[in-house]
Structures are given as structure tokens and as C-alpha cells.
Short mmCIF file of C-alpha atoms in Angstrom, two decimals:
data_model
loop_
_atom_site.label_atom_id
_atom_site.label_comp_id
_atom_site.label_asym_id
_atom_site.label_seq_id
_atom_site.Cartn_x
_atom_site.Cartn_y
_atom_site.Cartn_z
CA MET Z 1 65.31 71.57 95.45
CA ILE Z 2 65.66 69.21 93.35
CA VAL Z 3 69.16 67.39 91.99
CA ARG Z 4 69.91 65.46 89.28
CA ILE Z 5 72.50 62.41 89.45
CA SER Z 6 73.62 62.32 85.07
CA ASN Z 7 72.15 58.74 84.17
CA GLU Z 8 71.36 57.64 86.94
CA GLY Z 9 68.23 59.51 88.45
CA GLN Z 10 66.25 62.88 90.39
CA PHE Z 11 66.14 63.51 93.83
CA ARG Z 12 63.83 65.93 95.61
CA LEU Z 13 66.20 67.42 98.75
CA ASP Z 14 65.13 69.96 101.46
CA ASP Z 15 66.62 73.49 100.92
CA GLY Z 16 68.69 72.94 104.55
CA LEU Z 17 71.06 70.34 101.89
CA TYR Z 18 72.06 72.89 100.13
CA ALA Z 19 75.95 74.23 102.30
CA ARG Z 20 76.50 70.77 102.62
CA LEU Z 21 76.55 69.77 98.46
CA ASN Z 22 78.18 72.50 98.04
CA GLU Z 23 80.75 72.58 100.15
CA LEU Z 24 81.84 68.98 99.23
CA ASP Z 25 81.63 69.65 95.07
CA ASP Z 26 84.03 72.33 95.70
CA ALA Z 27 86.32 69.75 97.45
CA ALA Z 28 86.18 67.44 94.91
CA VAL Z 29 86.78 70.35 92.42
CA ARG Z 30 89.94 71.38 94.72
CA ALA Z 31 90.85 67.44 94.64
CA VAL Z 32 91.36 67.63 91.31
CA GLU Z 33 92.95 70.98 91.08
CA ALA Z 34 95.52 69.68 93.54
CA GLY Z 35 95.92 66.26 91.51
CA ASP Z 36 94.23 64.60 94.40
CA GLU Z 37 92.76 61.15 93.09
CA ASP Z 38 92.22 59.85 96.08
CA ALA Z 39 90.19 63.07 97.63
CA PHE Z 40 87.96 63.40 94.68
CA HIS Z 41 86.86 59.64 94.82
CA ALA Z 42 85.97 60.67 98.09
CA ALA Z 43 84.55 63.52 98.08
CA PHE Z 44 82.50 63.29 95.22
CA GLU Z 45 81.24 60.07 96.09
CA GLU Z 46 80.09 61.58 99.48
CA LEU Z 47 77.89 63.99 97.82
CA LEU Z 48 76.66 61.69 95.32
CA GLN Z 49 75.84 59.73 99.08
CA VAL Z 50 74.01 62.38 100.08
CA VAL Z 51 71.74 63.41 97.12
CA ARG Z 52 70.80 59.32 97.46
CA THR Z 53 70.45 59.19 101.30
CA GLU Z 54 68.68 62.00 101.73
CA GLY Z 55 66.73 62.70 98.73
CA GLU Z 56 63.47 61.18 97.26
CA GLU Z 57 63.65 59.82 94.33
CA LEU Z 58 61.56 60.84 91.46
CA GLU Z 59 58.84 59.24 89.80
CA ASP Z 60 59.89 58.46 85.82
CA GLU Z 61 56.42 60.25 85.28
CA ASP Z 62 57.70 63.68 86.92
CA LEU Z 63 58.48 66.28 84.15
CA ASP Z 64 59.89 69.19 86.41
CA ALA Z 65 63.72 70.58 86.45
CA SER Z 66 66.10 70.01 88.16
CA ASP Z 67 67.68 72.44 89.92
CA VAL Z 68 71.58 70.91 90.62
CA ILE Z 69 72.76 68.01 87.75
CA LEU Z 70 75.59 66.76 89.01
CA PRO Z 71 77.93 64.65 86.37
CA PRO Z 72 77.87 60.56 86.34
CA SER Z 73 78.37 58.49 89.32
CA ASP Z 74 81.27 56.60 86.86
CA LEU Z 75 83.19 59.42 86.21
CA SER Z 76 86.51 59.28 86.36
CA PHE Z 77 89.44 61.02 87.44
CA VAL Z 78 91.09 61.87 84.26
CA GLU Z 79 87.31 62.92 83.14
CA ALA Z 80 87.04 64.73 85.85
CA GLY Z 81 90.26 67.20 84.64
CA GLU Z 82 89.02 67.41 81.30
CA GLU Z 83 86.07 68.44 82.77
CA PHE Z 84 87.66 71.58 85.04
CA THR Z 85 90.82 72.20 84.39
CA GLY Z 86 90.68 71.47 80.62
CA ASP Z 87 88.83 72.85 77.55
CA GLY Z 88 85.53 71.92 79.06
CA LEU Z 89 86.23 74.70 81.93
CA ILE Z 90 83.30 76.80 81.43
CA PRO Z 91 83.06 79.97 84.12
CA GLU Z 92 81.49 80.15 87.05
CA ALA Z 93 77.81 81.05 86.35
CA ALA Z 94 76.27 83.67 89.31
CA MET Y 1 66.63 79.01 92.47
CA PRO Y 2 69.66 80.32 91.33
CA GLY Y 3 71.70 77.01 90.18
CA MET Y 4 74.23 75.91 92.87
CA GLY Y 5 77.41 78.19 93.63
CA GLY Y 6 79.70 74.62 93.73
CA ARG Y 7 81.91 74.57 90.39
CA MET Y 8 81.42 70.59 89.44
CA SER Y 9 77.55 71.42 89.12
CA THR Y 10 77.87 74.72 87.58
CA VAL Y 11 80.22 73.30 84.62
CA ILE Y 12 77.86 70.01 84.15
CA LYS Y 13 74.32 71.87 84.77
CA ALA Y 14 75.87 74.27 81.08
CA LYS Y 15 77.24 71.02 79.23
CA ILE Y 16 73.95 69.75 80.07
CA SER Y 17 72.47 72.78 78.71
CA ARG Y 18 74.33 72.85 75.62
CA LEU Y 19 73.08 69.07 74.98
CA LEU Y 20 69.28 70.20 75.81
CA ASP Y 21 69.61 73.50 73.65
CA ARG Y 22 70.72 70.80 70.70
CA ALA Y 23 68.24 68.80 72.15
CA GLU Y 24 64.98 70.82 71.96
CA ASP Y 25 64.17 74.48 71.20
CA PRO Y 26 61.48 75.37 73.56
CA GLY Y 27 60.06 78.04 71.04
CA GLU Y 28 58.31 75.09 68.89
CA THR Y 29 54.92 74.97 69.09
CA LEU Y 30 53.69 72.29 71.11
CA ASP Y 31 52.41 69.36 68.56
CA TYR Y 32 55.55 69.85 66.87
CA SER Y 33 57.42 69.62 70.02
CA TYR Y 34 56.40 65.89 70.42
CA GLN Y 35 57.17 64.84 67.71
CA LYS Y 36 60.76 65.81 68.07
CA GLN Y 37 60.95 64.48 71.16
CA LEU Y 38 59.47 61.35 69.00
CA GLU Y 39 62.21 61.54 66.57
CA SER Y 40 64.52 61.38 69.05
CA LEU Y 41 63.48 58.78 70.92
CA GLN Y 42 63.97 56.88 67.35
CA ASN Y 43 67.61 58.16 67.38
CA VAL Y 44 68.43 57.68 70.91
CA LYS Y 45 67.49 53.70 69.91
CA LYS Y 46 69.31 53.23 66.44
CA GLY Y 47 72.28 54.73 68.85
CA ILE Y 48 71.86 52.09 71.32
CA ALA Y 49 71.50 49.29 68.75
CA ASP Y 50 75.18 50.52 67.12
CA VAL Y 51 76.89 50.63 70.25
CA VAL Y 52 75.85 47.13 70.94
CA THR Y 53 77.06 46.14 67.06
CA ALA Y 54 80.36 47.87 68.57
CA LYS Y 55 80.93 45.33 71.44
CA LYS Y 56 79.21 42.13 69.75
CA ARG Y 57 82.56 43.31 66.71
CA LEU Y 58 85.00 43.48 69.49
CA GLN Y 59 83.31 40.26 71.77
CA MET Y 60 84.19 38.36 68.37
CA GLN Y 61 87.19 39.95 67.91
CA SER Y 62 87.99 38.93 71.78
CA GLN Y 63 87.18 35.66 71.05
CA LYS Y 64 89.70 35.02 68.37
CA LEU Y 65 92.26 35.98 70.09
CA GLU Y 66 91.27 33.58 73.02
CA GLN Y 67 91.85 30.91 70.57
CA SER Y 68 94.99 32.41 69.18
CA VAL Y 69 96.60 32.60 72.89
CA VAL Y 70 95.67 28.18 72.95
CA LYS Y 71 97.48 28.22 69.39
CA LEU Y 72 100.72 29.69 70.72
CA ASP Y 73 101.15 28.19 74.03
CA THR Y 74 100.80 24.86 72.28
CA GLN Y 75 103.15 25.96 69.65
CA ALA Y 76 105.66 27.11 71.78
CA ARG Y 77 105.31 23.50 73.22
CA GLN Y 78 105.71 21.64 70.67
CA ALA Y 79 108.51 23.80 69.63
CA LEU Y 80 110.56 23.21 72.93
CA SER Y 81 109.98 19.59 73.25
CA ALA Y 82 111.05 18.91 69.62
CA GLY Y 83 114.51 20.75 71.00
CA ASN Y 84 113.87 24.44 69.33
CA GLU Y 85 114.10 27.13 71.67
CA ASP Y 86 113.97 29.87 69.31
CA LEU Y 87 110.67 28.36 67.67
CA ALA Y 88 109.61 28.63 71.85
CA ARG Y 89 110.35 31.60 72.35
CA ILE Y 90 109.13 33.58 68.73
CA ALA Y 91 105.49 31.52 69.69
CA LEU Y 92 105.59 32.79 73.87
CA GLU Y 93 106.75 35.96 72.61
CA ARG Y 94 103.57 36.51 70.36
CA LYS Y 95 101.52 34.92 73.16
CA ASN Y 96 102.40 37.50 75.16
CA VAL Y 97 101.26 40.31 72.97
CA ALA Y 98 97.87 38.43 72.28
CA GLN Y 99 96.99 38.47 75.95
CA THR Y 100 97.47 41.69 76.82
CA GLU Y 101 95.60 43.29 73.69
CA LEU Y 102 93.31 40.49 75.48
CA GLN Y 103 93.14 41.38 78.83
CA SER Y 104 92.35 45.46 77.54
CA LEU Y 105 90.07 44.32 75.66
CA ASP Y 106 88.34 42.28 77.82
CA GLN Y 107 88.40 45.74 80.42
CA GLN Y 108 87.17 48.01 77.81
CA VAL Y 109 84.03 45.64 76.40
CA ALA Y 110 83.00 44.89 80.26
CA GLU Y 111 83.21 49.16 80.61
CA LEU Y 112 81.09 49.34 77.56
CA GLU Y 113 78.46 47.31 79.30
CA GLN Y 114 77.88 49.40 82.33
CA GLN Y 115 78.19 52.47 79.54
CA GLN Y 116 75.08 50.69 77.53
CA GLU Y 117 72.88 49.53 80.92
CA LYS Y 118 72.79 53.37 82.51
CA LEU Y 119 72.29 54.42 78.66
CA THR Y 120 69.07 51.65 77.73
CA GLU Y 121 67.94 53.11 81.86
CA SER Y 122 67.49 56.53 81.01
CA GLU Y 123 66.28 55.98 77.65
CA GLN Y 124 63.37 54.13 79.17
CA LYS Y 125 62.70 57.61 80.96
CA LEU Y 126 62.77 59.37 78.69
CA ARG Y 127 59.89 57.58 76.55
CA THR Y 128 58.02 57.37 81.18
CA LYS Y 129 58.04 61.14 80.48
CA ILE Y 130 58.19 61.47 76.49
CA GLU Y 131 54.73 59.59 77.61
CA THR Y 132 53.47 61.65 80.32
CA PHE Y 133 54.02 64.65 78.39
CA ARG Y 134 51.61 63.78 75.84
CA THR Y 135 48.82 62.75 78.47
CA LYS Y 136 49.14 66.29 80.26
CA LYS Y 137 49.41 68.46 77.19
CA GLU Y 138 46.36 67.02 76.89
CA VAL Y 139 44.51 67.35 79.42
CA ILE Y 140 46.19 71.02 79.75
CA LYS Y 141 44.66 72.10 76.53
CA ALA Y 142 41.57 71.68 77.34
CA GLN Y 143 41.94 73.18 80.85
CA TYR Y 144 43.70 76.37 79.67
CA SER Y 145 43.75 79.78 77.71
CA ALA Y 146 46.33 79.26 74.87
CA ALA Y 147 48.05 81.06 76.19
CA GLU Y 148 48.26 79.83 79.72
CA ALA Y 149 48.74 76.57 78.30
CA GLN Y 150 52.28 77.79 75.88
CA VAL Y 151 53.38 78.80 79.13
CA ARG Y 152 52.69 75.51 81.24
CA ILE Y 153 53.23 72.95 78.48
CA SER Y 154 56.78 74.32 78.26
CA GLU Y 155 57.92 74.07 81.75
CA ALA Y 156 56.81 70.51 81.26
CA ALA Y 157 58.83 69.82 77.45
CA THR Y 158 61.71 71.43 80.26
CA GLY Y 159 61.99 68.05 81.83
CA VAL Y 160 61.10 65.80 78.66
CA GLY Y 161 64.22 68.04 77.22
CA GLU Y 162 66.20 67.52 80.66
CA GLN Y 163 65.76 63.70 79.90
CA MET Y 164 66.89 63.99 76.39
CA ALA Y 165 70.15 65.94 77.69
CA ASP Y 166 71.05 63.06 80.15
CA VAL Y 167 70.27 60.27 77.56
CA GLY Y 168 72.31 62.63 74.90
CA LEU Y 169 75.11 62.81 77.28
CA ALA Y 170 75.64 58.85 78.51
CA MET Y 171 74.92 58.35 74.53
CA GLN Y 172 78.04 60.58 74.13
CA ARG Y 173 80.16 58.26 76.47
CA ALA Y 174 79.06 55.52 75.76
CA VAL Y 175 80.30 56.44 71.34
CA ASP Y 176 82.85 58.19 72.98
CA LYS Y 177 83.97 54.27 74.55
CA THR Y 178 83.02 52.28 71.55
CA GLU Y 179 85.60 55.18 69.43
CA GLN Y 180 88.63 54.03 71.93
CA MET Y 181 87.66 50.38 71.02
CA ARG Y 182 87.70 51.03 67.97
CA ALA Y 183 91.27 52.60 67.53
CA ARG Y 184 92.57 49.54 69.96
CA ALA Y 185 90.48 47.25 67.66
CA ASP Y 186 92.13 48.54 64.32
CA ALA Y 187 95.67 48.01 65.86
CA VAL Y 188 94.73 43.88 67.01
CA SER Y 189 93.65 43.67 62.97
CA GLU Y 190 96.90 45.17 62.13
CA LEU Y 191 98.93 43.24 63.75
CA GLU Y 192 96.53 39.83 62.76
CA ALA Y 193 96.73 41.02 59.40
CA ALA Y 194 100.55 40.81 59.12
CA GLY Y 195 99.89 38.03 60.09
CA THR Y 196 101.24 38.43 63.49
CA PHE Y 197 98.59 35.15 65.83
CA ASP Y 198 98.75 33.16 62.33
CA ASP Y 199 100.19 29.31 62.70
CA LEU Y 200 104.17 29.45 63.19
CA THR Y 201 104.93 26.44 60.87
CA ALA Y 202 103.11 28.22 58.37
CA LEU Y 203 106.12 31.27 58.82
CA GLY Y 204 107.18 32.25 55.55
CA PRO Y 205 109.68 35.19 54.25
CA GLY Y 206 109.95 38.53 56.02
CA GLN Y 207 109.04 37.83 59.07
CA ASP Y 208 112.11 39.16 61.04
CA ASP Y 209 110.72 42.50 61.18
CA ILE Y 210 107.49 41.66 62.68
CA ASP Y 211 109.40 39.04 65.10
CA ARG Y 212 111.46 42.01 66.27
CA GLN Y 213 108.78 44.58 66.87
CA LEU Y 214 107.23 41.04 68.78
CA HIS Y 215 109.77 41.61 70.71
CA GLU Y 216 110.02 44.85 71.91
CA LEU Y 217 106.45 44.57 72.42
CA SER Y 218 106.60 40.93 75.13
CA SER Y 219 108.01 41.19 78.10
CA SER Y 220 110.79 39.64 77.80
CA SER Y 221 111.53 38.52 81.69
CA GLN Y 222 107.33 37.17 81.07
CA VAL Y 223 108.24 34.96 77.92
CA ASP Y 224 111.81 34.16 80.05
CA ASP Y 225 109.78 32.68 82.58
CA GLU Y 226 107.11 31.17 80.93
CA LEU Y 227 110.08 29.20 79.03
CA ALA Y 228 111.20 28.42 82.39
CA LYS Y 229 108.01 26.99 83.31
CA MET Y 230 107.54 25.04 80.06
CA ARG Y 231 110.50 23.22 80.50
CA ALA Y 232 110.08 22.15 83.87
CA GLU Y 233 106.43 20.79 83.11
CA LEU Y 234 107.93 18.97 80.15
CA GLY Y 235 110.59 17.23 81.92
CA GLN Y 236 113.74 18.93 82.10
CA GLY Y 237 116.83 18.34 79.16
CA SER Y 238 116.13 15.61 76.99
CA ALA Y 239 113.67 16.18 74.66
CA GLY Y 240 112.86 13.18 72.91
CA ALA Y 241 110.67 11.05 70.75
CA ASP Y 242 108.64 10.11 73.38
CA ASP Y 243 107.81 13.73 74.60
CA ALA Y 244 106.96 14.47 71.57
CA LYS Y 245 104.65 11.45 70.78
CA GLN Y 246 103.18 12.22 74.75
CA LEU Y 247 102.54 15.84 73.26
CA GLU Y 248 100.46 14.78 70.42
CA GLU Y 249 98.47 12.79 72.24
CA GLY Y 250 97.70 14.61 75.10
CA GLN Y 251 96.79 17.48 72.99
CA GLY Y 252 94.42 14.97 71.05
CA SER Y 253 92.25 13.99 74.52
#
């Protein structure tokens, strides 16, 4: 699968990592909902780190679309809150 | 592969898709699609230039505030050595406000700088992808039937569109940041226009109101501390002519 970290780049990852990414993604959102800033940063940074270390970065010339798009690494806790609990909330897709 | 089940990535993907819809219509004919990509790239360049301009303006404002801090500090010392503690306190209160504004401005300039870097990197990636798209499009057109070429080129255009949306997101964040900063900068400009950081010796009538507001804005404990420190530096008590003269000589160097 191809994962994009917004404003950073695209990475090709083994499909087997899907469950782990999913788990960390959920943990980040749970932390936002619980108002736990430290837990949010821990989960979010680990998520990005898994993508960067386990994935292989695509060349700029690559025109493949991403399967997964993650927020930019400097996303603040406040922004995350607006994104996931405020007006910006999008219903979960199937 | 369907999108990942995790909600964070789902939300961001939806957001990117919305930007994508605005940036690119996949139904466009092939050559027109490339034209639109180039136009978008031009808009991105213009956007980056606007961010840089906003940043420069704030940096200039920050420099002016730095000068005000130095000037007000000097005036506080002069006032104190001349035995005018009230005036020294007013100068320090103003310095306090100017310093707080300065710190906030500098921090925001640094944050904007980071966002500008990301924006520029994303723009470079977009430029590379558009160039690749142009070459690839010609190769595909030469190798496949019109219908098949349409499908393959649309796929490639999606990759370009995603990068375009990524630049759009970076741009949106940089613009949000400059707008926040503009609000802050306007507030500082108002204080400046009201003469807040002006030469205290030029204080005219009608300044009482400003000083009352400043008194509320600045931290009195910090002003007290600074006043005490300054008093110690100037030598306790006697605010004679010698002290004032020394001070003036000191400034000359």
C-alpha cells in the first residue's frame, strides 16, 4: 500500500503493516477525544515513524495515488481536535 | 484497496479529496488537464510570494518593536536617575508590553517560516510530477488506442492531483497562519498609532487613558522587579547630577 504523510511525501509499505497503522491511528483519535495531548503526540508520532522507517519513499516522479493519507507532522493538538471532534468531522467511510 | 479504517486517515483523506475536487476535474480532456496543472502551479507560486511578503512585513514590525524596547529601557533609566520614578514605571510598563508583543511575533514568524519551507518542498514535488505527467502523456498517446490512453492518463492525472491537493493543504495552513499574524500585527499597529511606544518625553495631554490600559496589560510584578534591579544598578538612593551625567556618557559609547 502507499501511504502519504501530508506535506512530506509518499511511502510504499508492506500490506501487513495495515493493522498496526490502524491501531495507532485509532489510538491518536481516542487521545484527542479524551483530551490527552501527550497520548495524542505519542500515538501520532509513532504512526508517522512507522511509515517513515518501514516504508520506502517514492520518487517525486512517481504518479501513483495514495491508499492512505495522514495529516502533516506538525499538526497541533488543537488542530487535531478541530479536525476530529469539531465541524470538520467527516462520517467514517466504509 | 479501500481507505484505512482508522478515523484520522479517513478524515484527512476526505479533506484531501475535497481539495482535489476543487483543483482537478478528472473528466477534463488530456491536454487541457496539463494546461490546468500549469495554471495551478502559477497560483501556487503567487501564493508562496504572498506568504513571503506577509512574513517580511512582520519581521519589519518586529525590528521596530526591538528598537522601542531599547529606547524605553533607556528612558526608564534616565527617568530613574533623575528621580522621576513614576515616569520610569510608565516607561517600563510600555517596554513590558512591547516585549510581550515581540516574543509572540518572533514565535509566529518562526512557525510561518517552517510552513513556508514545507509549502516550497511540496511545490517542487508538484512541479516534478507535472513534468513527468507531460512526458508520460505523450508516450501513452503514442502507444495506446484513444479510449485506453484516456484511462491510463486519467490515472496519472490523479497522482498529480493528489500532490496538488497536498500543496493546497500546505498553502491553506500557511495562509491561516498569516491571517492570525495579521490580526496580531494590526493590534500592535494600533498601539503604535496611539503613541504607545513613542518617545516618552513627547508625552502630550490625553495619554492618561493609554497609560491606564497599559497598566492593565503589563505585569506589575515584572515592572517592580525591573525597577528594583535598575535602581540597584544606578546605585541606591542618590539620583544626583553625576549619575545622570554618567548615564549620558554611557549611552554615547
